[in-house]
mmCIF file of C-alpha atoms and ligand atoms in Angstrom:
data_model
loop_
_atom_site.group_PDB
_atom_site.id
_atom_site.type_symbol
_atom_site.label_atom_id
_atom_site.label_comp_id
_atom_site.label_asym_id
_atom_site.label_seq_id
_atom_site.Cartn_x
_atom_site.Cartn_y
_atom_site.Cartn_z
ATOM 1 C CA UNK A 1 -16.402 30.486 55.359
ATOM 2 C CA UNK A 2 -19.933 31.374 54.333
ATOM 3 C CA UNK A 3 -22.581 32.022 56.968
ATOM 4 C CA UNK A 4 -24.542 28.886 56.299
ATOM 5 C CA UNK A 5 -21.548 26.565 56.540
ATOM 6 C CA UNK A 6 -20.584 24.437 59.488
ATOM 7 C CA UNK A 7 -17.433 22.511 60.319
ATOM 8 C CA UNK A 8 -17.326 19.053 61.813
ATOM 9 C CA UNK A 9 -14.643 16.727 63.136
ATOM 10 C CA UNK A 10 -14.207 13.272 61.593
ATOM 11 C CA UNK A 11 -11.601 10.596 62.252
ATOM 12 C CA UNK A 12 -10.776 7.269 60.611
ATOM 13 C CA UNK A 13 -10.095 5.010 63.603
ATOM 14 C CA UNK A 14 -7.152 2.548 63.844
ATOM 15 C CA UNK A 15 -9.226 -0.308 62.359
ATOM 16 C CA UNK A 16 -10.207 1.846 59.372
ATOM 17 C CA UNK A 17 -6.581 2.855 58.803
ATOM 18 C CA UNK A 18 -5.307 -0.731 59.024
ATOM 19 C CA UNK A 19 -8.019 -1.914 56.638
ATOM 20 C CA UNK A 20 -7.011 0.646 54.033
ATOM 21 C CA UNK A 21 -10.247 2.622 54.191
ATOM 22 C CA UNK A 22 -8.865 6.191 54.460
ATOM 23 C CA UNK A 23 -9.187 6.847 50.725
ATOM 24 C CA UNK A 24 -12.662 5.330 50.471
ATOM 25 C CA UNK A 25 -13.907 7.375 53.421
ATOM 26 C CA UNK A 26 -12.370 10.641 52.197
ATOM 27 C CA UNK A 27 -13.928 9.976 48.767
ATOM 28 C CA UNK A 28 -17.399 9.670 50.238
ATOM 29 C CA UNK A 29 -17.214 13.112 51.829
ATOM 30 C CA UNK A 30 -15.647 14.636 48.696
ATOM 31 C CA UNK A 31 -18.343 13.035 46.538
ATOM 32 C CA UNK A 32 -21.041 14.456 48.798
ATOM 33 C CA UNK A 33 -19.751 17.969 48.084
ATOM 34 C CA UNK A 34 -18.246 18.630 51.495
ATOM 35 C CA UNK A 35 -15.052 20.676 51.665
ATOM 36 C CA UNK A 36 -11.882 19.364 53.333
ATOM 37 C CA UNK A 37 -10.516 21.994 55.732
ATOM 38 C CA UNK A 38 -7.826 20.010 57.579
ATOM 39 C CA UNK A 39 -6.346 16.524 57.736
ATOM 40 C CA UNK A 40 -3.737 14.922 59.987
ATOM 41 C CA UNK A 41 -2.350 11.388 60.152
ATOM 42 C CA UNK A 42 -1.399 10.909 63.778
ATOM 43 C CA UNK A 43 -1.084 8.701 66.820
ATOM 44 C CA UNK A 44 -3.421 9.501 69.734
ATOM 45 C CA UNK A 45 -1.814 9.331 73.204
ATOM 46 C CA UNK A 46 -3.554 8.372 76.459
ATOM 47 C CA UNK A 47 -4.147 11.973 77.489
ATOM 48 C CA UNK A 48 -5.801 12.975 74.211
ATOM 49 C CA UNK A 49 -7.871 9.769 74.234
ATOM 50 C CA UNK A 50 -9.165 10.551 77.731
ATOM 51 C CA UNK A 51 -10.017 14.105 76.733
ATOM 52 C CA UNK A 52 -11.686 13.143 73.467
ATOM 53 C CA UNK A 53 -13.793 10.391 75.032
ATOM 54 C CA UNK A 54 -14.241 12.140 78.420
ATOM 55 C CA UNK A 55 -18.044 11.832 78.241
ATOM 56 C CA UNK A 56 -17.685 8.031 78.382
ATOM 57 C CA UNK A 57 -15.326 7.889 81.368
ATOM 58 C CA UNK A 58 -16.648 5.368 83.921
ATOM 59 C CA UNK A 59 -18.613 3.330 81.388
ATOM 60 C CA UNK A 60 -17.743 -0.381 81.145
ATOM 61 C CA UNK A 61 -16.283 -0.021 77.634
ATOM 62 C CA UNK A 62 -14.172 3.070 78.405
ATOM 63 C CA UNK A 63 -10.787 1.446 79.095
ATOM 64 C CA UNK A 64 -11.135 -0.793 76.033
ATOM 65 C CA UNK A 65 -12.077 2.221 73.938
ATOM 66 C CA UNK A 66 -8.979 4.157 75.058
ATOM 67 C CA UNK A 67 -6.788 1.117 74.398
ATOM 68 C CA UNK A 68 -8.293 0.728 70.924
ATOM 69 C CA UNK A 69 -8.080 4.375 69.853
ATOM 70 C CA UNK A 70 -4.417 4.567 70.965
ATOM 71 C CA UNK A 71 -3.503 1.200 69.392
ATOM 72 C CA UNK A 72 -2.433 2.595 66.009
ATOM 73 C CA UNK A 73 -2.546 5.699 63.824
ATOM 74 C CA UNK A 74 -5.752 7.552 63.009
ATOM 75 C CA UNK A 75 -6.603 10.017 60.254
ATOM 76 C CA UNK A 76 -8.216 13.129 61.736
ATOM 77 C CA UNK A 77 -10.092 15.564 59.498
ATOM 78 C CA UNK A 78 -12.254 18.651 59.475
ATOM 79 C CA UNK A 79 -15.028 18.862 56.860
ATOM 80 C CA UNK A 80 -17.141 21.887 56.057
ATOM 81 C CA UNK A 81 -20.534 22.317 54.452
ATOM 82 C CA UNK A 82 -24.169 23.147 55.041
ATOM 83 C CA UNK A 83 -25.454 21.212 58.060
ATOM 84 C CA UNK A 84 -22.151 19.283 57.945
ATOM 85 C CA UNK A 85 -22.296 17.697 61.413
ATOM 86 C CA UNK A 86 -25.730 16.158 60.951
ATOM 87 C CA UNK A 87 -25.140 15.179 57.335
ATOM 88 C CA UNK A 88 -21.841 13.451 58.175
ATOM 89 C CA UNK A 89 -23.460 11.523 61.032
ATOM 90 C CA UNK A 90 -26.134 10.305 58.610
ATOM 91 C CA UNK A 91 -23.364 9.098 56.281
ATOM 92 C CA UNK A 92 -21.549 7.400 59.205
ATOM 93 C CA UNK A 93 -24.567 5.383 60.416
ATOM 94 C CA UNK A 94 -25.430 4.127 63.902
ATOM 95 C CA UNK A 95 -22.847 3.569 66.651
ATOM 96 C CA UNK A 96 -23.218 -0.194 66.161
ATOM 97 C CA UNK A 97 -22.292 -1.237 62.602
ATOM 98 C CA UNK A 98 -24.682 -4.170 62.943
ATOM 99 C CA UNK A 99 -27.557 -1.691 63.268
ATOM 100 C CA UNK A 100 -26.279 0.631 60.533
ATOM 101 C CA UNK A 101 -28.003 0.744 57.175
ATOM 102 C CA UNK A 102 -26.145 -0.457 54.082
ATOM 103 C CA UNK A 103 -24.856 2.619 52.293
ATOM 104 C CA UNK A 104 -23.571 4.166 55.502
ATOM 105 C CA UNK A 105 -19.860 3.920 56.312
ATOM 106 C CA UNK A 106 -20.333 1.736 59.391
ATOM 107 C CA UNK A 107 -23.040 -0.265 57.611
ATOM 108 C CA UNK A 108 -20.763 -0.957 54.663
ATOM 109 C CA UNK A 109 -17.438 -1.532 56.433
ATOM 110 C CA UNK A 110 -18.132 -2.807 59.966
ATOM 111 C CA UNK A 111 -19.748 -5.643 61.875
ATOM 112 C CA UNK A 112 -18.610 -5.047 65.463
ATOM 113 C CA UNK A 113 -19.508 -2.244 67.895
ATOM 114 C CA UNK A 114 -15.953 -2.038 69.261
ATOM 115 C CA UNK A 115 -14.450 -1.653 65.778
ATOM 116 C CA UNK A 116 -16.728 0.788 64.010
ATOM 117 C CA UNK A 117 -14.167 2.320 61.640
ATOM 118 C CA UNK A 118 -14.914 6.026 62.055
ATOM 119 C CA UNK A 119 -15.624 8.788 64.544
ATOM 120 C CA UNK A 120 -17.728 11.850 63.767
ATOM 121 C CA UNK A 121 -18.866 14.695 66.026
ATOM 122 C CA UNK A 122 -22.277 14.168 67.635
ATOM 123 C CA UNK A 123 -24.856 16.520 66.077
ATOM 124 C CA UNK A 124 -27.076 16.097 69.161
ATOM 125 C CA UNK A 125 -24.346 17.511 71.421
ATOM 126 C CA UNK A 126 -24.207 21.252 70.624
ATOM 127 C CA UNK A 127 -20.627 22.485 70.401
ATOM 128 C CA UNK A 128 -19.124 18.989 70.152
ATOM 129 C CA UNK A 129 -17.871 19.733 66.623
ATOM 130 C CA UNK A 130 -16.027 22.922 67.635
ATOM 131 C CA UNK A 131 -14.712 21.313 70.824
ATOM 132 C CA UNK A 132 -13.278 18.324 68.949
ATOM 133 C CA UNK A 133 -11.801 20.480 66.164
ATOM 134 C CA UNK A 134 -10.037 22.583 68.833
ATOM 135 C CA UNK A 135 -8.790 19.471 70.601
ATOM 136 C CA UNK A 136 -7.156 17.986 67.508
ATOM 137 C CA UNK A 137 -6.162 21.012 65.410
ATOM 138 C CA UNK A 138 -4.426 24.365 65.892
ATOM 139 C CA UNK A 139 -6.165 27.300 64.209
ATOM 140 C CA UNK A 140 -3.403 27.611 61.586
ATOM 141 C CA UNK A 141 -3.959 23.999 60.537
ATOM 142 C CA UNK A 142 -7.479 24.870 59.338
ATOM 143 C CA UNK A 143 -7.103 26.018 55.737
ATOM 144 C CA UNK A 144 -9.402 28.737 54.392
ATOM 145 C CA UNK A 145 -9.987 28.529 50.644
ATOM 146 C CA UNK A 146 -12.757 28.582 48.058
ATOM 147 C CA UNK A 147 -13.693 25.182 46.683
ATOM 148 C CA UNK A 148 -14.624 25.631 43.011
ATOM 149 C CA UNK A 149 -17.052 22.714 43.133
ATOM 150 C CA UNK A 150 -19.147 24.597 45.726
ATOM 151 C CA UNK A 151 -20.576 26.783 42.973
ATOM 152 C CA UNK A 152 -22.143 23.582 41.580
ATOM 153 C CA UNK A 153 -22.925 21.820 44.846
ATOM 154 C CA UNK A 154 -24.937 24.789 46.159
ATOM 155 C CA UNK A 155 -27.622 26.713 44.311
ATOM 156 C CA UNK A 156 -26.542 29.993 45.927
ATOM 157 C CA UNK A 157 -22.939 30.562 46.879
ATOM 158 C CA UNK A 158 -22.337 33.632 49.047
ATOM 159 C CA UNK A 159 -18.580 33.555 49.474
HETATM 160 P P1 LIG B 201 -20.525 7.354 68.378
HETATM 161 O O1 LIG B 201 -19.117 7.032 67.976
HETATM 162 O O2 LIG B 201 -21.529 6.796 67.403
HETATM 163 O O3 LIG B 201 -20.732 8.816 68.654
HETATM 164 P P2 LIG B 201 -20.628 6.945 71.273
HETATM 165 O O4 LIG B 201 -21.815 6.481 72.015
HETATM 166 O O5 LIG B 201 -20.211 8.375 71.402
HETATM 167 O O6 LIG B 201 -20.827 6.558 69.732
HETATM 168 O O7 LIG B 201 -19.423 6.002 71.708
HETATM 169 C C1 LIG B 201 -18.093 6.323 71.340
HETATM 170 C C2 LIG B 201 -17.405 5.068 70.868
HETATM 171 O O8 LIG B 201 -17.302 4.157 71.950
HETATM 172 C C3 LIG B 201 -18.157 4.282 69.780
HETATM 173 O O9 LIG B 201 -17.918 4.791 68.484
HETATM 174 C C4 LIG B 201 -17.599 2.892 69.974
HETATM 175 O O10 LIG B 201 -16.309 2.794 69.363
HETATM 176 C C5 LIG B 201 -17.416 2.822 71.475
HETATM 177 N N1 LIG B 201 -18.562 2.227 72.146
HETATM 178 C C6 LIG B 201 -19.748 2.807 72.440
HETATM 179 N N2 LIG B 201 -20.561 1.964 73.079
HETATM 180 C C7 LIG B 201 -19.860 0.812 73.200
HETATM 181 C C8 LIG B 201 -20.166 -0.455 73.792
HETATM 182 O O11 LIG B 201 -21.248 -0.685 74.337
HETATM 183 N N3 LIG B 201 -19.191 -1.407 73.711
HETATM 184 C C9 LIG B 201 -17.977 -1.181 73.124
HETATM 185 N N4 LIG B 201 -17.660 -0.004 72.572
HETATM 186 C C10 LIG B 201 -18.584 0.978 72.607
HETATM 187 MG MG1 LIG B 202 -20.157 10.057 70.193
#
């Protein structure tokens, strides 16, 4: 991984999976020039849901959120690139799809706060990306490789 690169955790939520949006969402990050480092189609259990959304424990929507995120399979991913966490959040949009700009994932595919299609690490919470990657993936599941397209995405590539 080059010095300037950053990894971030992204997950297509159960609504996004059921609506057939995995491919569309993966395409957006590929098209942007980000590099896929890991991907896992999986079912989240109660314990993992509580850990992942621990910061929201006690809030009125917490139990519903846990029920939703454990209600069906998700597609968890790690994406890498310059400023990846912040850039991915810009592509995801606001928490509420109704407030998200067209062109963002939530703004294009959602209408309801409780079903907002995708999770991405919070760029305003330092360390959230690494914490979430560690929670969902073992080190050996993160694949190190050179992406040929990077030589065209970036002006200077220092592999
Ligand atoms: P984020 O996903 O944009 O980072 P957070 O504030 O971290 O948003 O909230 C985590 C998730 O909890 C949201 O993506 C959404 O699914 C759910 N959520 C947040 N606020 C509400 C709410 O007021 N009602 C219902 N669900 C909510
Ligand atoms: Mg969040």
